[in-house]
Each structure stands twice: as structure tokens, then as C-alpha cells.
Amino acid sequence: MAKHDPEARRAAILAAAADLVVELGPAALTHRRVAERAGVPLGSTTQYFTSIDDLRTQALERLAAEVDEDLAAVRSSLVAAGGSAEALVDQIHDYLADSRAIAADVSLMSAGLFDPELRALSLRWQTNLVEILSDYVGPDNALALAIVSDGVVMHAALHNTVVSKDFLHTLVAPFMAQKRQP
């Protein structure tokens, strides 16, 4: 990072904050930790962000954008596979194997649970997943699949393990078999 490049410094601070949110959770974010991780003077964090809450919110927005990218992959995979249960299982399994993605997801859930202003950001992934899946199974089954996904994400986070594709298929297949009603 160039010493006199304000955008690069701001980006480094934001990246460090997002990494710390994933590693320690949103509540553990401090200016000192972020500055140390970003390799910038402590005052830089307040120069570019009005408060620790502002920095936390922007870090969570960055993580939500990463989740959006993951959902775009789900959409593409389902389109290519004609909405098959196997395609969804593969995407969920790959997602569960990504410990950073799981920690980011849980951090977003946690932030929205305890801060009503972040609730919409926390729910964005579920809203988008329901929208994607509704095209294949209708809105009720899509919501059920999103709720099941929440559960397997929490399981992966708490147990530090990924359930098998066979088990995921057992969870997903009944909802995917029920095609959307016209």
C-alpha cells in the first residue's frame, strides 16, 4: 500500500475489519485491532470511518457482497443443471467446506440478531436464496430450503465439519421434488 494512497489505505482498513469480523465476530471489532491488522496508524481508522459502528457495518456489507457472489454461483449452477437437487447439494456442500464463508455467514446472522439496523443486511442472503429457488420449487419450498440451509450452516460452524453430500441430498431432495405450481 502506498503511504499516500488514501483509497488503498481505506481498502486495507476495510479488508482488515472484514477479516476480523470473520475471525472474532462483529462484537469484537476495535479500532486498535483493525489498525494493527491493516498495518496503519490507529488514527487512520477514525479518519476513514466515522465510528467503530460505521466500520463494522461497512465490513459486514463487504461480507454480504461475498455471500452475494456465492449466491450468483448457486444461481448459475442451478440454471445449468435445470434446477436439480444434485446441483443444489453440490453448491451447499462446497459452501459448507469454505470456513471463511461459514464464519462470514454466521457473523452476518449474529449482527442482524442483535442490531435491528443490520437485520436487512443479515436477511439478504436468505431473501436472495428464496428468490433463486422459487423459480424451481415455489416460494414455500424455497423458504423451507433456506431455513434448512441456515441449520446446516450453523451446524458446520459449531461442529467445524461438513455434512456429507448424501445427508444433504436427504434434506434437500423432498423440497426439490415438489415442482413449482403454476
PDB file of C-alpha atoms in Angstrom:
ATOM      1  CA  MET A   1       0.000   0.000   0.000  1.00  0.00           C
ATOM      2  CA  ALA A   2       1.377   3.389  -0.968  1.00  0.00           C
ATOM      3  CA  LYS A   3       1.804   5.645   2.029  1.00  0.00           C
ATOM      4  CA  HIS A   4      -0.068   8.494   0.359  1.00  0.00           C
ATOM      5  CA  ASP A   5      -2.823   6.482  -1.298  1.00  0.00           C
ATOM      6  CA  PRO A   6      -5.971   7.210   0.743  1.00  0.00           C
ATOM      7  CA  GLU A   7      -8.155   4.748  -1.180  1.00  0.00           C
ATOM      8  CA  ALA A   8      -5.659   1.929  -0.728  1.00  0.00           C
ATOM      9  CA  ARG A   9      -5.425   2.701   2.998  1.00  0.00           C
ATOM     10  CA  ARG A  10      -9.220   2.797   3.337  1.00  0.00           C
ATOM     11  CA  ALA A  11      -9.497  -0.500   1.435  1.00  0.00           C
ATOM     12  CA  ALA A  12      -6.841  -2.095   3.667  1.00  0.00           C
ATOM     13  CA  ILE A  13      -8.709  -0.971   6.785  1.00  0.00           C
ATOM     14  CA  LEU A  14     -11.989  -2.323   5.452  1.00  0.00           C
ATOM     15  CA  ALA A  15     -10.421  -5.646   4.429  1.00  0.00           C
ATOM     16  CA  ALA A  16      -8.812  -5.984   7.865  1.00  0.00           C
ATOM     17  CA  ALA A  17     -12.126  -5.227   9.571  1.00  0.00           C
ATOM     18  CA  ALA A  18     -13.950  -7.830   7.465  1.00  0.00           C
ATOM     19  CA  ASP A  19     -11.280 -10.430   8.248  1.00  0.00           C
ATOM     20  CA  LEU A  20     -11.517  -9.670  11.976  1.00  0.00           C
ATOM     21  CA  VAL A  21     -15.311  -9.901  11.908  1.00  0.00           C
ATOM     22  CA  VAL A  22     -14.959 -13.358  10.363  1.00  0.00           C
ATOM     23  CA  GLU A  23     -12.287 -14.436  12.842  1.00  0.00           C
ATOM     24  CA  LEU A  24     -13.590 -12.870  16.071  1.00  0.00           C
ATOM     25  CA  GLY A  25     -17.201 -11.890  15.407  1.00  0.00           C
ATOM     26  CA  PRO A  26     -18.711  -8.447  14.879  1.00  0.00           C
ATOM     27  CA  ALA A  27     -18.803  -7.510  18.563  1.00  0.00           C
ATOM     28  CA  ALA A  28     -15.039  -7.962  18.996  1.00  0.00           C
ATOM     29  CA  LEU A  29     -14.091  -5.353  16.391  1.00  0.00           C
ATOM     30  CA  THR A  30     -11.979  -2.493  17.773  1.00  0.00           C
ATOM     31  CA  HIS A  31     -10.083   0.356  16.151  1.00  0.00           C
ATOM     32  CA  ARG A  32      -6.834  -0.943  17.639  1.00  0.00           C
ATOM     33  CA  ARG A  33      -7.280  -4.475  16.256  1.00  0.00           C
ATOM     34  CA  VAL A  34      -8.214  -3.171  12.826  1.00  0.00           C
ATOM     35  CA  ALA A  35      -5.282  -0.751  12.697  1.00  0.00           C
ATOM     36  CA  GLU A  36      -2.846  -3.484  13.745  1.00  0.00           C
ATOM     37  CA  ARG A  37      -4.225  -5.924  11.170  1.00  0.00           C
ATOM     38  CA  ALA A  38      -4.224  -3.322   8.396  1.00  0.00           C
ATOM     39  CA  GLY A  39      -0.742  -2.077   9.286  1.00  0.00           C
ATOM     40  CA  VAL A  40      -1.878   1.531   9.605  1.00  0.00           C
ATOM     41  CA  PRO A  41      -1.707   4.105  12.402  1.00  0.00           C
ATOM     42  CA  LEU A  42      -4.561   3.850  14.897  1.00  0.00           C
ATOM     43  CA  GLY A  43      -5.943   7.265  13.890  1.00  0.00           C
ATOM     44  CA  SER A  44      -6.452   6.098  10.316  1.00  0.00           C
ATOM     45  CA  THR A  45      -9.451   4.032  11.274  1.00  0.00           C
ATOM     46  CA  THR A  46     -11.311   7.103  12.518  1.00  0.00           C
ATOM     47  CA  GLN A  47     -10.060   9.211   9.623  1.00  0.00           C
ATOM     48  CA  TYR A  48     -11.842   6.983   7.103  1.00  0.00           C
ATOM     49  CA  PHE A  49     -14.776   5.719   9.190  1.00  0.00           C
ATOM     50  CA  THR A  50     -16.909   7.887  11.443  1.00  0.00           C
ATOM     51  CA  SER A  51     -17.149   5.294  14.230  1.00  0.00           C
ATOM     52  CA  ILE A  52     -16.485   1.668  15.059  1.00  0.00           C
ATOM     53  CA  ASP A  53     -20.155   1.022  14.232  1.00  0.00           C
ATOM     54  CA  ASP A  54     -19.658   2.572  10.785  1.00  0.00           C
ATOM     55  CA  LEU A  55     -16.574   0.425  10.214  1.00  0.00           C
ATOM     56  CA  ARG A  56     -18.377  -2.708  11.453  1.00  0.00           C
ATOM     57  CA  THR A  57     -21.370  -2.007   9.205  1.00  0.00           C
ATOM     58  CA  GLN A  58     -19.184  -1.484   6.148  1.00  0.00           C
ATOM     59  CA  ALA A  59     -17.198  -4.634   6.939  1.00  0.00           C
ATOM     60  CA  LEU A  60     -20.450  -6.589   7.199  1.00  0.00           C
ATOM     61  CA  GLU A  61     -21.617  -5.074   3.908  1.00  0.00           C
ATOM     62  CA  ARG A  62     -18.395  -6.297   2.339  1.00  0.00           C
ATOM     63  CA  LEU A  63     -19.042  -9.788   3.718  1.00  0.00           C
ATOM     64  CA  ALA A  64     -22.630  -9.676   2.438  1.00  0.00           C
ATOM     65  CA  ALA A  65     -21.257  -8.858  -1.012  1.00  0.00           C
ATOM     66  CA  GLU A  66     -19.118 -12.016  -0.773  1.00  0.00           C
ATOM     67  CA  VAL A  67     -22.249 -14.004   0.088  1.00  0.00           C
ATOM     68  CA  ASP A  68     -23.967 -12.426  -2.938  1.00  0.00           C
ATOM     69  CA  GLU A  69     -21.145 -13.771  -5.115  1.00  0.00           C
ATOM     70  CA  ASP A  70     -21.686 -17.239  -3.653  1.00  0.00           C
ATOM     71  CA  LEU A  71     -25.402 -16.981  -4.435  1.00  0.00           C
ATOM     72  CA  ALA A  72     -24.627 -15.981  -8.008  1.00  0.00           C
ATOM     73  CA  ALA A  73     -22.720 -19.266  -8.311  1.00  0.00           C
ATOM     74  CA  VAL A  74     -25.734 -21.135  -6.911  1.00  0.00           C
ATOM     75  CA  ARG A  75     -27.987 -19.462  -9.476  1.00  0.00           C
ATOM     76  CA  SER A  76     -25.639 -20.294 -12.353  1.00  0.00           C
ATOM     77  CA  SER A  77     -25.253 -23.887 -11.241  1.00  0.00           C
ATOM     78  CA  LEU A  78     -28.991 -24.394 -10.917  1.00  0.00           C
ATOM     79  CA  VAL A  79     -29.666 -22.835 -14.303  1.00  0.00           C
ATOM     80  CA  ALA A  80     -27.043 -25.054 -15.931  1.00  0.00           C
ATOM     81  CA  ALA A  81     -28.459 -28.165 -14.228  1.00  0.00           C
ATOM     82  CA  GLY A  82     -32.123 -27.369 -14.769  1.00  0.00           C
ATOM     83  CA  GLY A  83     -32.768 -26.924 -11.062  1.00  0.00           C
ATOM     84  CA  SER A  84     -31.658 -30.385  -9.983  1.00  0.00           C
ATOM     85  CA  ALA A  85     -31.328 -31.374  -6.357  1.00  0.00           C
ATOM     86  CA  GLU A  86     -27.807 -32.611  -7.098  1.00  0.00           C
ATOM     87  CA  ALA A  87     -26.709 -29.186  -8.298  1.00  0.00           C
ATOM     88  CA  LEU A  88     -28.062 -27.553  -5.147  1.00  0.00           C
ATOM     89  CA  VAL A  89     -26.444 -30.191  -2.921  1.00  0.00           C
ATOM     90  CA  ASP A  90     -23.094 -29.658  -4.663  1.00  0.00           C
ATOM     91  CA  GLN A  91     -23.329 -25.898  -4.127  1.00  0.00           C
ATOM     92  CA  ILE A  92     -24.326 -26.222  -0.475  1.00  0.00           C
ATOM     93  CA  HIS A  93     -21.578 -28.765   0.175  1.00  0.00           C
ATOM     94  CA  ASP A  94     -18.926 -26.572  -1.447  1.00  0.00           C
ATOM     95  CA  TYR A  95     -20.165 -23.590   0.567  1.00  0.00           C
ATOM     96  CA  LEU A  96     -20.068 -25.542   3.836  1.00  0.00           C
ATOM     97  CA  ALA A  97     -16.471 -26.546   3.112  1.00  0.00           C
ATOM     98  CA  ASP A  98     -15.440 -22.863   2.968  1.00  0.00           C
ATOM     99  CA  SER A  99     -14.770 -21.960   6.610  1.00  0.00           C
ATOM    100  CA  ARG A 100     -14.431 -18.244   5.808  1.00  0.00           C
ATOM    101  CA  ALA A 101     -17.818 -18.206   4.082  1.00  0.00           C
ATOM    102  CA  ILE A 102     -19.415 -20.010   7.020  1.00  0.00           C
ATOM    103  CA  ALA A 103     -17.884 -17.617   9.561  1.00  0.00           C
ATOM    104  CA  ALA A 104     -18.968 -14.635   7.463  1.00  0.00           C
ATOM    105  CA  ASP A 105     -22.497 -16.005   7.237  1.00  0.00           C
ATOM    106  CA  VAL A 106     -22.703 -16.611  10.978  1.00  0.00           C
ATOM    107  CA  SER A 107     -21.275 -13.141  11.659  1.00  0.00           C
ATOM    108  CA  LEU A 108     -23.963 -11.617   9.453  1.00  0.00           C
ATOM    109  CA  MET A 109     -26.658 -13.621  11.238  1.00  0.00           C
ATOM    110  CA  SER A 110     -25.321 -12.566  14.623  1.00  0.00           C
ATOM    111  CA  ALA A 111     -25.094  -8.910  13.671  1.00  0.00           C
ATOM    112  CA  GLY A 112     -28.686  -8.854  12.439  1.00  0.00           C
ATOM    113  CA  LEU A 113     -29.925 -10.666  15.502  1.00  0.00           C
ATOM    114  CA  PHE A 114     -28.543  -8.064  17.899  1.00  0.00           C
ATOM    115  CA  ASP A 115     -28.726  -4.903  15.789  1.00  0.00           C
ATOM    116  CA  PRO A 116     -32.086  -4.172  14.116  1.00  0.00           C
ATOM    117  CA  GLU A 117     -30.395  -1.735  11.735  1.00  0.00           C
ATOM    118  CA  LEU A 118     -28.382  -4.638  10.322  1.00  0.00           C
ATOM    119  CA  ARG A 119     -31.310  -7.056  10.090  1.00  0.00           C
ATOM    120  CA  ALA A 120     -31.968  -6.409   6.381  1.00  0.00           C
ATOM    121  CA  LEU A 121     -28.299  -6.994   5.610  1.00  0.00           C
ATOM    122  CA  SER A 122     -28.412 -10.261   7.560  1.00  0.00           C
ATOM    123  CA  LEU A 123     -31.510 -11.446   5.748  1.00  0.00           C
ATOM    124  CA  ARG A 124     -30.277 -10.500   2.285  1.00  0.00           C
ATOM    125  CA  TRP A 125     -28.750 -13.914   1.602  1.00  0.00           C
ATOM    126  CA  GLN A 126     -31.919 -15.736   2.635  1.00  0.00           C
ATOM    127  CA  THR A 127     -34.121 -13.398   0.610  1.00  0.00           C
ATOM    128  CA  ASN A 128     -31.944 -13.923  -2.462  1.00  0.00           C
ATOM    129  CA  LEU A 129     -31.749 -17.690  -1.967  1.00  0.00           C
ATOM    130  CA  VAL A 130     -35.533 -17.901  -1.704  1.00  0.00           C
ATOM    131  CA  GLU A 131     -35.833 -15.848  -4.892  1.00  0.00           C
ATOM    132  CA  ILE A 132     -33.426 -18.159  -6.735  1.00  0.00           C
ATOM    133  CA  LEU A 133     -35.061 -21.370  -5.542  1.00  0.00           C
ATOM    134  CA  SER A 134     -38.642 -20.147  -6.023  1.00  0.00           C
ATOM    135  CA  ASP A 135     -38.218 -20.492  -9.764  1.00  0.00           C
ATOM    136  CA  TYR A 136     -37.757 -24.238  -9.270  1.00  0.00           C
ATOM    137  CA  VAL A 137     -39.847 -25.205  -6.231  1.00  0.00           C
ATOM    138  CA  GLY A 138     -42.167 -22.297  -5.427  1.00  0.00           C
ATOM    139  CA  PRO A 139     -41.850 -19.796  -2.575  1.00  0.00           C
ATOM    140  CA  ASP A 140     -42.875 -22.064   0.330  1.00  0.00           C
ATOM    141  CA  ASN A 141     -40.433 -24.842  -0.505  1.00  0.00           C
ATOM    142  CA  ALA A 142     -37.769 -22.244  -1.297  1.00  0.00           C
ATOM    143  CA  LEU A 143     -38.205 -20.746   2.174  1.00  0.00           C
ATOM    144  CA  ALA A 144     -38.045 -24.219   3.714  1.00  0.00           C
ATOM    145  CA  LEU A 145     -34.790 -24.909   1.855  1.00  0.00           C
ATOM    146  CA  ALA A 146     -33.352 -21.586   3.030  1.00  0.00           C
ATOM    147  CA  ILE A 147     -34.248 -22.471   6.622  1.00  0.00           C
ATOM    148  CA  VAL A 148     -32.629 -25.894   6.219  1.00  0.00           C
ATOM    149  CA  SER A 149     -29.562 -24.134   4.816  1.00  0.00           C
ATOM    150  CA  ASP A 150     -29.427 -21.899   7.906  1.00  0.00           C
ATOM    151  CA  GLY A 151     -29.364 -25.028  10.029  1.00  0.00           C
ATOM    152  CA  VAL A 152     -26.579 -26.758   8.161  1.00  0.00           C
ATOM    153  CA  VAL A 153     -24.537 -23.530   8.190  1.00  0.00           C
ATOM    154  CA  MET A 154     -24.878 -23.293  11.979  1.00  0.00           C
ATOM    155  CA  HIS A 155     -24.046 -26.996  12.280  1.00  0.00           C
ATOM    156  CA  ALA A 156     -20.913 -26.549  10.171  1.00  0.00           C
ATOM    157  CA  ALA A 157     -19.869 -23.514  12.215  1.00  0.00           C
ATOM    158  CA  LEU A 158     -20.426 -25.117  15.604  1.00  0.00           C
ATOM    159  CA  HIS A 159     -19.065 -28.572  14.771  1.00  0.00           C
ATOM    160  CA  ASN A 160     -16.342 -27.432  12.396  1.00  0.00           C
ATOM    161  CA  THR A 161     -17.394 -30.156   9.990  1.00  0.00           C
ATOM    162  CA  VAL A 162     -19.301 -30.550   6.759  1.00  0.00           C
ATOM    163  CA  VAL A 163     -22.196 -32.979   6.496  1.00  0.00           C
ATOM    164  CA  SER A 164     -21.966 -35.454   3.640  1.00  0.00           C
ATOM    165  CA  LYS A 165     -23.496 -34.892   0.237  1.00  0.00           C
ATOM    166  CA  ASP A 166     -25.709 -37.927   0.829  1.00  0.00           C
ATOM    167  CA  PHE A 167     -27.086 -36.383   4.012  1.00  0.00           C
ATOM    168  CA  LEU A 168     -27.593 -33.025   2.277  1.00  0.00           C
ATOM    169  CA  HIS A 169     -29.432 -34.791  -0.527  1.00  0.00           C
ATOM    170  CA  THR A 170     -31.729 -36.398   2.065  1.00  0.00           C
ATOM    171  CA  LEU A 171     -32.521 -32.911   3.390  1.00  0.00           C
ATOM    172  CA  VAL A 172     -32.906 -31.166   0.032  1.00  0.00           C
ATOM    173  CA  ALA A 173     -34.488 -33.739  -2.290  1.00  0.00           C
ATOM    174  CA  PRO A 174     -38.025 -33.728  -0.857  1.00  0.00           C
ATOM    175  CA  PHE A 175     -38.321 -29.987  -1.411  1.00  0.00           C
ATOM    176  CA  MET A 176     -36.708 -30.080  -4.848  1.00  0.00           C
ATOM    177  CA  ALA A 177     -39.004 -32.901  -5.968  1.00  0.00           C
ATOM    178  CA  GLN A 178     -42.041 -30.695  -5.459  1.00  0.00           C
ATOM    179  CA  LYS A 179     -42.024 -28.606  -8.591  1.00  0.00           C
ATOM    180  CA  ARG A 180     -43.384 -25.104  -8.640  1.00  0.00           C
ATOM    181  CA  GLN A 181     -47.143 -24.796  -9.024  1.00  0.00           C
ATOM    182  CA  PRO A 182     -48.191 -22.568 -11.972  1.00  0.00           C
TER     183      PRO A 182
END
